[in-house]
CSV table of C-alpha atoms and ligand atoms in Angstrom, one decimal:
chain,number,residue,atom,x,y,z
A,11,MET,CA,5.7,12.0,-5.0
A,12,PRO,CA,7.3,8.8,-3.7
A,13,PRO,CA,9.0,6.5,-4.7
A,14,THR,CA,12.3,8.0,-5.7
A,15,PHE,CA,16.0,8.2,-4.7
A,16,PRO,CA,18.2,6.2,-4.5
A,17,PHE,CA,17.0,3.0,-6.2
A,18,PHE,CA,14.1,4.2,-8.4
A,19,THR,CA,16.4,5.9,-11.0
A,20,ASP,CA,13.8,5.5,-13.8
A,21,VAL,CA,10.9,7.1,-11.8
A,22,ASN,CA,10.3,10.8,-12.1
A,23,PRO,CA,8.9,12.1,-8.8
A,24,ASN,CA,7.7,15.4,-10.2
A,25,VAL,CA,4.0,15.9,-10.7
A,26,VAL,CA,1.5,18.7,-11.4
A,27,ALA,CA,-0.8,18.6,-8.3
A,28,VAL,CA,-4.5,19.2,-9.2
A,29,LEU,CA,-6.3,20.4,-6.2
A,30,ASP,CA,-9.8,21.7,-6.9
A,31,CYS,CA,-12.9,20.3,-8.7
A,32,ALA,CA,-12.5,22.5,-11.8
A,33,SER,CA,-8.9,21.4,-12.5
A,34,PHE,CA,-9.5,17.7,-11.5
A,35,ALA,CA,-12.2,17.4,-14.1
A,36,HIS,CA,-9.5,17.6,-16.9
A,37,MET,CA,-8.3,14.2,-15.7
A,38,PHE,CA,-11.6,12.6,-17.0
A,39,ASP,CA,-11.1,14.0,-20.5
A,40,MET,CA,-9.5,11.2,-22.4
A,41,GLU,CA,-8.7,13.5,-25.3
A,42,LEU,CA,-6.5,15.5,-23.0
A,43,VAL,CA,-4.9,12.8,-20.9
A,44,GLU,CA,-3.7,9.2,-21.1
A,45,LYS,CA,-3.8,6.6,-18.3
A,46,ARG,CA,-1.2,4.1,-19.5
A,47,ASN,CA,0.7,2.6,-16.5
A,48,VAL,CA,-0.1,5.5,-14.2
A,49,LEU,CA,-2.5,3.8,-11.7
A,50,VAL,CA,-0.2,4.6,-8.8
A,51,GLY,CA,2.0,7.3,-10.3
A,52,ASP,CA,5.1,7.2,-12.5
A,53,PHE,CA,6.1,4.1,-10.7
A,54,MET,CA,4.4,0.9,-11.8
A,55,PRO,CA,4.7,-2.3,-9.7
A,56,SER,CA,6.4,-5.2,-11.6
A,57,VAL,CA,4.0,-7.1,-13.9
A,58,LYS,CA,5.1,-10.2,-12.1
A,59,PHE,CA,2.4,-9.3,-9.5
A,60,THR,CA,-0.2,-9.7,-12.2
A,61,GLY,CA,0.8,-12.8,-14.1
A,62,ASP,CA,3.3,-11.0,-16.4
A,63,LEU,CA,0.6,-8.9,-18.0
A,64,ARG,CA,-0.8,-5.4,-17.5
A,65,ALA,CA,-4.2,-5.5,-15.8
A,66,CYS,CA,-7.1,-3.4,-17.1
A,67,ALA,CA,-6.5,-0.5,-14.6
A,68,TYR,CA,-3.1,0.1,-16.1
A,69,LEU,CA,-4.3,0.3,-19.7
A,70,ASP,CA,-5.1,3.5,-21.6
A,71,THR,CA,-8.4,3.8,-23.5
A,72,ALA,CA,-6.4,4.0,-26.8
A,73,GLU,CA,-5.2,0.4,-26.2
A,74,PRO,CA,-7.8,-2.1,-27.8
A,75,LYS,CA,-7.3,-4.5,-24.9
A,76,HIS,CA,-8.8,-1.9,-22.5
A,77,ALA,CA,-12.2,-2.1,-24.1
A,78,GLN,CA,-12.1,-5.9,-24.1
A,79,LEU,CA,-11.2,-6.0,-20.4
A,80,LYS,CA,-13.5,-3.2,-19.2
A,81,ASN,CA,-16.4,-4.9,-20.9
A,82,PHE,CA,-15.4,-8.2,-19.3
A,83,ALA,CA,-15.5,-6.4,-15.9
A,84,THR,CA,-18.9,-4.8,-16.6
A,85,ASP,CA,-20.3,-8.2,-17.6
A,86,ILE,CA,-19.0,-9.8,-14.4
A,87,LEU,CA,-20.8,-7.1,-12.4
A,88,LYS,CA,-24.0,-7.5,-14.4
A,89,ARG,CA,-24.1,-11.2,-13.9
A,90,SER,CA,-23.1,-11.1,-10.2
A,91,SER,CA,-25.9,-8.7,-9.4
A,92,ARG,CA,-28.3,-11.7,-9.4
A,93,SER,CA,-26.6,-13.3,-6.4
A,94,TRP,CA,-25.2,-10.0,-4.9
A,95,THR,CA,-27.8,-9.3,-2.2
A,96,ALA,CA,-28.3,-12.9,-1.2
A,97,ASN,CA,-24.5,-13.4,-0.7
A,98,LEU,CA,-24.3,-10.0,1.1
A,99,THR,CA,-27.0,-11.0,3.6
A,100,THR,CA,-25.4,-14.4,4.3
A,101,GLU,CA,-21.9,-13.1,4.7
A,102,LEU,CA,-23.0,-10.1,6.8
A,103,ASP,CA,-24.9,-12.4,9.1
A,104,THR,CA,-21.8,-14.6,9.6
A,105,MET,CA,-19.7,-11.5,10.3
A,106,TRP,CA,-22.0,-10.1,12.9
A,107,THR,CA,-22.5,-13.4,14.6
A,108,SER,CA,-18.8,-13.8,14.9
A,109,ILE,CA,-18.4,-10.3,16.3
A,110,GLU,CA,-21.2,-10.9,18.8
A,111,SER,CA,-19.6,-14.1,20.0
A,112,SER,CA,-16.3,-12.3,20.7
A,113,LEU,CA,-18.1,-9.4,22.2
A,114,SER,CA,-19.9,-11.6,24.7
A,115,SER,CA,-16.7,-13.5,25.7
A,116,GLU,CA,-14.2,-10.7,25.7
A,117,GLY,CA,-16.3,-7.5,26.2
A,118,SER,CA,-15.1,-5.9,22.9
A,119,ALA,CA,-14.4,-7.4,19.4
A,120,SER,CA,-11.9,-6.3,16.8
A,121,TYR,CA,-13.9,-6.0,13.5
A,122,VAL,CA,-10.9,-5.9,11.2
A,123,VAL,CA,-10.5,-9.6,10.6
A,124,PRO,CA,-14.2,-10.4,10.5
A,125,LEU,CA,-14.7,-7.6,8.0
A,126,GLN,CA,-11.9,-8.9,5.8
A,127,LYS,CA,-13.2,-12.4,5.9
A,128,PHE,CA,-16.7,-11.1,5.1
A,129,LEU,CA,-15.4,-9.1,2.1
A,130,PHE,CA,-13.3,-12.0,0.8
A,131,ASN,CA,-16.1,-14.5,0.9
A,132,PHE,CA,-18.8,-12.2,-0.3
A,133,LEU,CA,-16.8,-10.9,-3.3
A,134,THR,CA,-15.4,-14.3,-4.3
A,135,LYS,CA,-18.8,-15.8,-4.3
A,136,SER,CA,-20.4,-12.8,-6.1
A,137,LEU,CA,-17.8,-11.7,-8.6
A,138,LEU,CA,-16.1,-15.1,-9.3
A,139,GLY,CA,-19.1,-17.3,-8.8
A,140,ALA,CA,-16.8,-19.5,-6.7
A,141,ASP,CA,-17.1,-20.6,-3.1
A,142,PRO,CA,-13.9,-20.3,-1.1
A,143,ALA,CA,-15.1,-23.2,1.0
A,144,SER,CA,-14.2,-25.5,-1.9
A,145,SER,CA,-10.5,-25.0,-1.0
A,146,PRO,CA,-9.7,-25.2,2.7
A,147,GLU,CA,-6.5,-23.2,2.3
A,148,ILE,CA,-8.2,-20.4,0.3
A,149,ALA,CA,-11.1,-20.4,2.8
A,150,LYS,CA,-8.7,-20.0,5.7
A,151,SER,CA,-6.0,-17.7,4.3
A,152,GLY,CA,-7.3,-16.2,1.0
A,153,TYR,CA,-7.8,-12.8,2.5
A,154,THR,CA,-4.3,-12.6,4.0
A,155,MET,CA,-2.9,-13.7,0.7
A,156,LEU,CA,-4.6,-10.7,-1.0
A,157,ASP,CA,-3.5,-8.4,1.8
A,158,THR,CA,0.2,-9.3,1.5
A,159,TRP,CA,0.0,-9.2,-2.3
A,160,LEU,CA,-1.4,-5.7,-2.2
A,161,ALA,CA,1.0,-4.5,0.5
A,162,VAL,CA,4.1,-5.7,-1.2
A,163,GLN,CA,3.3,-4.1,-4.6
A,164,LEU,CA,2.1,-0.8,-3.1
A,165,MET,CA,4.5,-0.4,-0.3
A,166,PRO,CA,6.9,2.0,-2.2
A,167,THR,CA,4.1,4.4,-2.8
A,168,VAL,CA,1.8,4.4,0.3
A,169,SER,CA,2.3,6.4,3.4
A,170,ILE,CA,2.0,4.6,6.7
A,171,ASN,CA,2.6,7.7,8.8
A,172,PHE,CA,5.8,6.4,10.1
A,173,ILE,CA,8.5,8.9,11.3
A,174,GLN,CA,10.0,10.9,8.4
A,175,PRO,CA,12.5,10.7,6.8
A,176,LEU,CA,12.7,7.1,8.0
A,177,GLU,CA,9.6,6.1,6.0
A,178,GLU,CA,11.1,7.6,2.8
A,179,ILE,CA,14.5,5.9,3.4
A,180,PHE,CA,13.4,2.5,4.5
A,181,LEU,CA,10.0,2.0,2.8
A,182,HIS,CA,9.9,4.1,-0.3
A,183,SER,CA,13.5,3.6,-1.6
A,184,PHE,CA,13.3,0.2,-3.3
A,185,PRO,CA,10.7,-2.1,-4.9
A,186,TYR,CA,9.8,-5.3,-3.0
A,187,PRO,CA,10.3,-8.6,-4.9
A,188,PHE,CA,7.3,-10.6,-6.1
A,189,ALA,CA,9.0,-13.6,-4.6
A,190,LEU,CA,7.7,-12.5,-1.1
A,191,VAL,CA,4.1,-13.3,-2.2
A,192,SER,CA,4.5,-15.6,-5.2
A,193,SER,CA,3.4,-18.7,-3.3
A,194,GLY,CA,0.1,-17.1,-2.1
A,195,TYR,CA,-0.6,-15.5,-5.5
A,196,GLY,CA,0.1,-18.8,-7.3
A,197,LYS,CA,-2.5,-20.5,-5.1
A,198,LEU,CA,-5.1,-17.8,-5.7
A,199,ALA,CA,-4.5,-18.0,-9.5
A,200,LYS,CA,-4.9,-21.8,-9.3
A,201,PHE,CA,-8.1,-21.4,-7.4
A,202,VAL,CA,-9.5,-19.0,-10.1
A,203,GLU,CA,-8.3,-21.4,-12.8
A,204,THR,CA,-10.1,-24.4,-11.3
A,205,GLN,CA,-13.1,-22.9,-9.7
A,206,CYS,CA,-14.2,-20.1,-12.1
A,207,VAL,CA,-14.5,-22.2,-15.2
A,208,GLU,CA,-17.7,-20.5,-16.3
A,209,VAL,CA,-16.5,-16.9,-16.0
A,210,LEU,CA,-13.2,-17.8,-17.7
A,211,GLU,CA,-15.0,-19.4,-20.5
A,212,ARG,CA,-17.1,-16.3,-21.1
A,213,GLY,CA,-13.9,-14.2,-21.0
A,214,LYS,CA,-12.6,-16.3,-23.9
A,215,THR,CA,-15.7,-16.7,-26.0
A,216,GLU,CA,-17.4,-13.4,-25.5
A,217,PHE,CA,-14.5,-11.0,-24.9
A,218,GLY,CA,-11.7,-12.6,-26.9
A,219,LEU,CA,-9.4,-13.0,-23.9
A,220,THR,CA,-6.7,-15.7,-23.4
A,221,ASP,CA,-6.9,-17.9,-20.3
A,222,GLU,CA,-4.1,-16.0,-18.7
A,223,GLU,CA,-5.6,-12.6,-19.3
A,224,ALA,CA,-8.9,-13.7,-17.9
A,225,ILE,CA,-7.4,-15.4,-14.8
A,226,HIS,CA,-5.1,-12.5,-13.8
A,227,ASN,CA,-7.6,-9.8,-14.6
A,228,LEU,CA,-10.3,-11.6,-12.5
A,229,LEU,CA,-7.8,-11.8,-9.7
A,230,PHE,CA,-6.9,-8.1,-10.0
A,231,ILE,CA,-10.6,-7.2,-10.0
A,232,LEU,CA,-11.2,-9.3,-7.0
A,233,GLY,CA,-8.1,-8.4,-5.0
A,234,PHE,CA,-7.1,-4.9,-6.0
A,235,ASN,CA,-10.3,-3.2,-7.2
A,236,ALA,CA,-12.9,-4.8,-5.0
A,237,PHE,CA,-11.3,-6.3,-1.9
A,238,GLY,CA,-8.8,-3.5,-1.7
A,239,GLY,CA,-11.3,-0.7,-2.3
A,240,PHE,CA,-14.0,-2.1,0.1
A,241,SER,CA,-11.5,-2.8,2.9
A,242,VAL,CA,-10.6,0.9,3.0
A,243,PHE,CA,-14.1,2.2,2.3
A,244,PHE,CA,-16.0,0.1,4.9
A,245,ARG,CA,-13.6,1.0,7.6
A,246,SER,CA,-14.3,4.7,7.0
A,247,LEU,CA,-18.1,4.1,6.8
A,248,VAL,CA,-17.9,2.3,10.2
A,249,SER,CA,-15.9,5.1,11.8
A,250,VAL,CA,-18.3,7.7,10.5
A,251,ILE,CA,-21.3,6.2,12.1
A,252,GLY,CA,-19.3,4.7,15.0
A,253,ASN,CA,-20.0,7.0,17.9
A,254,ASP,CA,-22.7,9.3,16.5
A,255,SER,CA,-25.8,8.0,18.3
A,256,LYS,CA,-27.9,10.8,16.8
A,257,LEU,CA,-26.9,9.8,13.2
A,258,GLN,CA,-27.5,6.2,14.0
A,259,GLU,CA,-31.0,7.0,15.3
A,260,SER,CA,-31.9,8.9,12.1
A,261,LEU,CA,-30.5,6.1,9.9
A,262,ARG,CA,-32.4,3.5,11.9
A,263,GLU,CA,-35.7,5.3,11.6
A,264,GLU,CA,-35.3,5.8,7.9
A,265,VAL,CA,-34.4,2.1,7.4
A,266,ARG,CA,-37.2,0.7,9.5
A,267,GLU,CA,-39.8,3.0,8.0
A,268,ASN,CA,-39.0,2.0,4.5
A,269,THR,CA,-38.2,-1.7,4.8
A,270,ASN,CA,-41.1,-2.7,7.2
A,271,GLY,CA,-38.6,-4.6,9.3
A,272,SER,CA,-37.9,-7.1,6.5
A,273,SER,CA,-34.4,-8.5,6.7
A,274,ALA,CA,-34.2,-9.4,3.0
A,275,LEU,CA,-31.9,-6.9,1.3
A,276,SER,CA,-32.9,-5.6,-2.1
A,277,PHE,CA,-31.6,-2.9,-4.4
A,278,GLU,CA,-35.2,-1.7,-4.9
A,279,SER,CA,-35.5,-0.8,-1.2
A,280,LEU,CA,-32.8,1.8,-1.7
A,281,THR,CA,-35.0,4.1,-3.8
A,282,ARG,CA,-36.5,5.7,-0.7
A,283,LEU,CA,-33.5,5.7,1.6
A,284,ASP,CA,-32.3,9.3,0.9
A,285,LEU,CA,-30.4,9.8,4.1
A,286,VAL,CA,-28.7,6.4,3.9
A,287,LYS,CA,-27.5,7.3,0.4
A,288,SER,CA,-26.4,10.8,1.4
A,289,VAL,CA,-24.4,9.4,4.3
A,290,VAL,CA,-22.6,7.0,1.9
A,291,TYR,CA,-21.8,9.8,-0.5
A,292,GLU,CA,-20.6,12.1,2.2
A,293,THR,CA,-18.4,9.4,3.5
A,294,LEU,CA,-16.9,8.9,0.1
A,295,ARG,CA,-16.4,12.7,-0.2
A,296,LEU,CA,-14.5,13.2,3.0
A,297,ASN,CA,-12.7,9.8,2.9
A,298,PRO,CA,-12.1,8.9,-0.7
A,299,PRO,CA,-10.8,5.3,-0.6
A,300,VAL,CA,-8.4,5.9,-3.4
A,301,PRO,CA,-7.0,9.4,-2.5
A,302,LEU,CA,-4.6,9.9,-5.4
A,303,GLN,CA,-5.3,9.7,-9.1
A,304,TYR,CA,-2.8,10.2,-11.9
A,305,ALA,CA,-3.1,11.0,-15.6
A,306,ARG,CA,-0.5,12.0,-18.2
A,307,ALA,CA,-1.0,14.9,-20.7
A,308,ARG,CA,-1.6,13.5,-24.1
A,309,ARG,CA,-0.8,16.9,-25.6
A,310,ASP,CA,-0.1,20.5,-24.6
A,311,PHE,CA,-3.2,22.1,-23.1
A,312,GLU,CA,-4.5,24.8,-20.8
A,313,LEU,CA,-5.7,23.5,-17.4
A,314,ARG,CA,-8.1,25.8,-15.6
A,315,SER,CA,-8.7,25.8,-11.9
A,316,HIS,CA,-11.5,28.0,-10.3
A,317,ASN,CA,-9.3,31.0,-10.3
A,318,SER,CA,-6.4,30.5,-12.7
A,319,ALA,CA,-5.1,28.8,-15.9
A,320,TYR,CA,-1.9,26.8,-16.4
A,321,GLN,CA,0.0,25.6,-19.4
A,322,ILE,CA,0.5,21.8,-19.2
A,323,LYS,CA,3.1,20.2,-21.5
A,324,LYS,CA,2.6,16.9,-23.3
A,325,GLY,CA,4.0,14.1,-21.1
A,326,GLU,CA,3.6,15.9,-17.8
A,327,LEU,CA,2.0,13.8,-15.0
A,328,LEU,CA,-1.0,15.2,-13.3
A,329,CYS,CA,-1.7,14.1,-9.7
A,330,GLY,CA,-5.2,14.7,-8.4
A,331,TYR,CA,-5.4,14.7,-4.6
A,332,GLN,CA,-9.0,13.8,-3.9
A,333,LYS,CA,-8.8,14.7,-0.2
A,334,LEU,CA,-8.3,18.4,-1.0
A,335,VAL,CA,-10.4,18.3,-4.2
A,336,MET,CA,-13.4,17.0,-2.3
A,337,ARG,CA,-13.0,19.9,0.2
A,338,ASP,CA,-13.3,22.5,-2.5
A,339,SER,CA,-15.1,25.4,-0.8
A,340,ASN,CA,-16.3,26.8,-4.2
A,341,VAL,CA,-18.5,23.6,-4.5
A,342,PHE,CA,-19.1,22.2,-1.0
A,343,ASP,CA,-20.5,24.5,1.7
A,344,ASP,CA,-18.6,24.2,5.0
A,345,PRO,CA,-16.4,21.5,3.3
A,346,GLU,CA,-14.5,20.2,6.4
A,347,THR,CA,-17.8,19.2,8.2
A,348,PHE,CA,-19.4,15.8,7.7
A,349,LYS,CA,-23.0,16.8,6.9
A,350,PRO,CA,-25.1,13.6,6.7
A,351,GLU,CA,-27.8,15.4,4.6
A,352,ARG,CA,-25.5,17.2,2.2
A,353,PHE,CA,-26.5,15.1,-0.9
A,354,MET,CA,-30.3,15.1,-0.2
A,355,GLY,CA,-32.9,17.1,-2.2
A,356,ASP,CA,-32.4,18.8,-5.6
A,357,GLU,CA,-29.4,20.9,-4.5
A,358,GLY,CA,-27.8,17.8,-3.0
A,359,GLY,CA,-28.4,15.9,-6.2
A,360,GLU,CA,-26.6,18.6,-8.1
A,361,LEU,CA,-23.5,18.0,-6.0
A,362,LEU,CA,-23.2,14.5,-7.2
A,363,ASN,CA,-21.7,16.1,-10.4
A,364,TYR,CA,-18.7,16.9,-8.2
A,365,LEU,CA,-18.3,13.6,-6.3
A,366,TYR,CA,-15.2,12.1,-7.8
A,367,TRP,CA,-14.2,9.0,-5.7
A,368,SER,CA,-14.6,6.7,-8.8
A,369,ASN,CA,-12.4,8.7,-11.1
A,370,GLY,CA,-15.4,10.4,-12.6
A,371,PRO,CA,-18.4,12.2,-11.5
A,372,GLN,CA,-21.1,10.2,-9.5
A,373,THR,CA,-23.5,11.2,-12.3
A,374,GLY,CA,-21.1,9.8,-15.0
A,375,SER,CA,-21.3,6.4,-16.8
A,376,PRO,CA,-18.3,4.1,-16.7
A,377,SER,CA,-17.6,2.8,-20.3
A,378,GLU,CA,-14.8,1.4,-22.5
A,379,SER,CA,-14.0,5.0,-23.6
A,380,ASN,CA,-13.2,6.3,-20.1
A,381,LYS,CA,-11.4,5.2,-16.9
A,382,GLN,CA,-14.2,5.5,-14.4
A,383,CYS,CA,-14.6,2.6,-11.9
A,384,ALA,CA,-16.7,-0.1,-13.5
A,385,ALA,CA,-18.4,-0.6,-10.1
A,386,LYS,CA,-19.3,3.0,-9.5
A,387,ASP,CA,-23.0,2.3,-8.7
A,388,ILE,CA,-22.8,-1.1,-7.1
A,389,VAL,CA,-20.1,0.1,-4.6
A,390,CYS,CA,-22.5,2.8,-3.3
A,391,MET,CA,-25.5,0.5,-3.3
A,392,THR,CA,-23.5,-2.2,-1.4
A,393,ALA,CA,-22.5,0.4,1.2
A,394,CYS,CA,-26.2,1.4,1.6
A,395,LEU,CA,-27.2,-2.2,2.0
A,396,PHE,CA,-24.5,-2.7,4.6
A,397,LEU,CA,-26.2,0.1,6.6
A,398,VAL,CA,-29.7,-1.3,6.0
A,399,HIS,CA,-28.5,-4.7,7.2
A,400,LEU,CA,-26.9,-3.1,10.3
A,401,PHE,CA,-30.0,-1.1,11.3
A,402,THR,CA,-32.3,-4.0,10.7
A,403,ARG,CA,-30.3,-6.3,12.9
A,404,TYR,CA,-29.4,-3.7,15.6
A,405,ASP,CA,-30.9,-0.7,17.3
A,406,SER,CA,-27.4,0.7,17.7
A,407,VAL,CA,-23.7,-0.4,17.6
A,408,THR,CA,-20.8,1.3,19.2
A,409,PHE,CA,-17.4,1.2,17.7
A,410,ASP,CA,-14.0,2.5,18.7
A,411,SER,CA,-11.1,2.7,16.2
A,412,SER,CA,-10.9,-0.9,15.2
A,413,SER,CA,-13.4,-2.7,17.6
A,414,VAL,CA,-17.0,-3.1,18.2
A,415,THR,CA,-17.6,-2.3,21.9
A,416,GLY,CA,-21.3,-2.8,22.2
A,417,VAL,CA,-24.5,-3.8,20.3
A,418,VAL,CA,-28.2,-3.3,21.1
A,419,LYS,CA,-30.2,-5.9,19.1
A,420,ALA,CA,-33.3,-4.7,17.3
A,421,LYS,CA,-36.4,-4.9,19.5
B,509,HEM,C1,-15.0,0.5,-2.6
B,509,HEM,C2,-14.7,-0.2,-3.7
B,509,HEM,C3,-14.0,0.4,-4.9
B,509,HEM,C4,-13.3,1.6,-5.0
B,509,HEM,C5,-13.0,2.7,-3.9
B,509,HEM,C6,-12.9,1.7,-6.4
B,509,HEM,C7,-12.2,2.8,-6.9
B,509,HEM,C8,-11.8,2.9,-8.2
B,509,HEM,C9,-11.0,4.0,-8.8
B,509,HEM,C10,-10.6,5.2,-8.1
B,509,HEM,C11,-10.7,3.6,-10.1
B,509,HEM,C12,-9.9,4.5,-11.1
B,509,HEM,C13,-8.4,4.3,-10.9
B,509,HEM,C14,-7.6,5.2,-11.7
B,509,HEM,O1,-7.6,5.0,-13.0
B,509,HEM,O2,-6.9,6.1,-11.2
B,509,HEM,C15,-11.2,2.3,-10.3
B,509,HEM,C16,-11.1,1.6,-11.5
B,509,HEM,C17,-11.7,0.4,-11.7
B,509,HEM,N1,-12.5,-0.3,-10.9
B,509,HEM,FE1,-13.1,0.2,-9.0
B,509,HEM,N2,-13.3,0.6,-7.1
B,509,HEM,C18,-14.0,-0.2,-6.2
B,509,HEM,C19,-14.6,-1.4,-6.4
B,509,HEM,C20,-14.6,-2.0,-7.6
B,509,HEM,C21,-15.3,-3.3,-7.9
B,509,HEM,C22,-16.2,-4.1,-6.9
B,509,HEM,C23,-15.0,-3.6,-9.2
B,509,HEM,C24,-15.5,-4.8,-9.9
B,509,HEM,C25,-15.7,-5.0,-11.1
B,509,HEM,C26,-14.2,-2.5,-9.7
B,509,HEM,C27,-13.6,-2.5,-11.0
B,509,HEM,C28,-12.8,-1.5,-11.5
B,509,HEM,C29,-12.2,-1.5,-12.8
B,509,HEM,C30,-12.3,-2.7,-13.8
B,509,HEM,C31,-11.5,-0.3,-12.9
B,509,HEM,C32,-10.6,0.1,-14.1
B,509,HEM,C33,-11.4,0.9,-15.1
B,509,HEM,C34,-10.7,1.2,-16.4
B,509,HEM,O3,-9.6,0.8,-16.6
B,509,HEM,O4,-11.4,1.8,-17.2
B,509,HEM,N3,-14.0,-1.6,-8.8
B,509,HEM,N4,-11.9,1.9,-9.2
């Protein structure tokens, strides 16, 4: 796995690839594996990108700081759930209004920037309890500051499908200096320090964190976990429903029947929206937003796939490739096909045990003793509410790769 030769002399590019559901499940067993510094592989971006400290996602469960930070993240989510749906409605309305206005003047509207602005405003308000509008510079450029901060630290590891071997030689051969993004990151950190006083105080008093730990972990949760994750996920969600008018019709019918045309989003309304939920799960199955997961063997053990067993040695790095694991034909019938109703009914519900996008089964519970995404449930609910909002506001929307090309408003 990248990155490697010639400048990453201390990075070992060898991994044990884990490619079916049975073998991938070993990566959730914290007795067997450790997750210290392996978020993106054997390579770890400089801690300068995270305020000279290791953020929660880089910590192993055996490190006491992991429990403190994971509980802090869970608390942030719990508290933000009060304002989550109200912020979501407001920011989605703003996004669609801006898309509609470009659409009427130009005939088509790129949704990339409006989607990023929506996510930045919605997540900053909900997770941090801070309004970007309180700082004109953050309101205008906060989302691009996060984009560049993410790109520069991850560039050595991500594939941009540029001609090989040029991509390996020019993009994956050296780390990029923090200096390229230090100014933007500094401004974001200052914004968190001055605008998120209440959350930071709780970090200190209830979770025993220092100011610096709370600030940089908040920023990591906002920028890396939430903004980074949703930016990728929502683009695949949009492309899945994009040109499928039959699927849009079925989703619209389900949404309208169960929400009585009310435009107020609520978590409770989701109970009855089985197709909406199944479409969200199926999107996560075929397009896992974080396609690679890593874990290092804590000790020697036997790793079983569906049809074989392998001896893993202590210290070896396992690399789970979600895109293949989620197409495991022993578990998922006709795995390459997007089946909107796959996760419906009792049998569909059983399959949630094998939906792994969050670094754990969809039926699992994130906790301080595992490394499952703290926002496993709210991420899915938010995607469902995105669809509910869309089909309450519109009868249909047509998209091409990165643009909205037409909307039919709800009659
Ligand atoms: C679509 C959005 C999201 C995706 C796709 C996503 C995905 C993931 C994945 C795959 C991991 C495990 C990484 C690994 O160890 O290999 C993870 C961890 C984590 N995520 Fe999410 N996430 C999303 C949103 C969020 C949000 C909104 C939060 C807000 C609190 C969050 C908080 C965390 C935390 C704190 C961890 C580290 C867990 C630990 O260290 O035990 N994530 N996420």
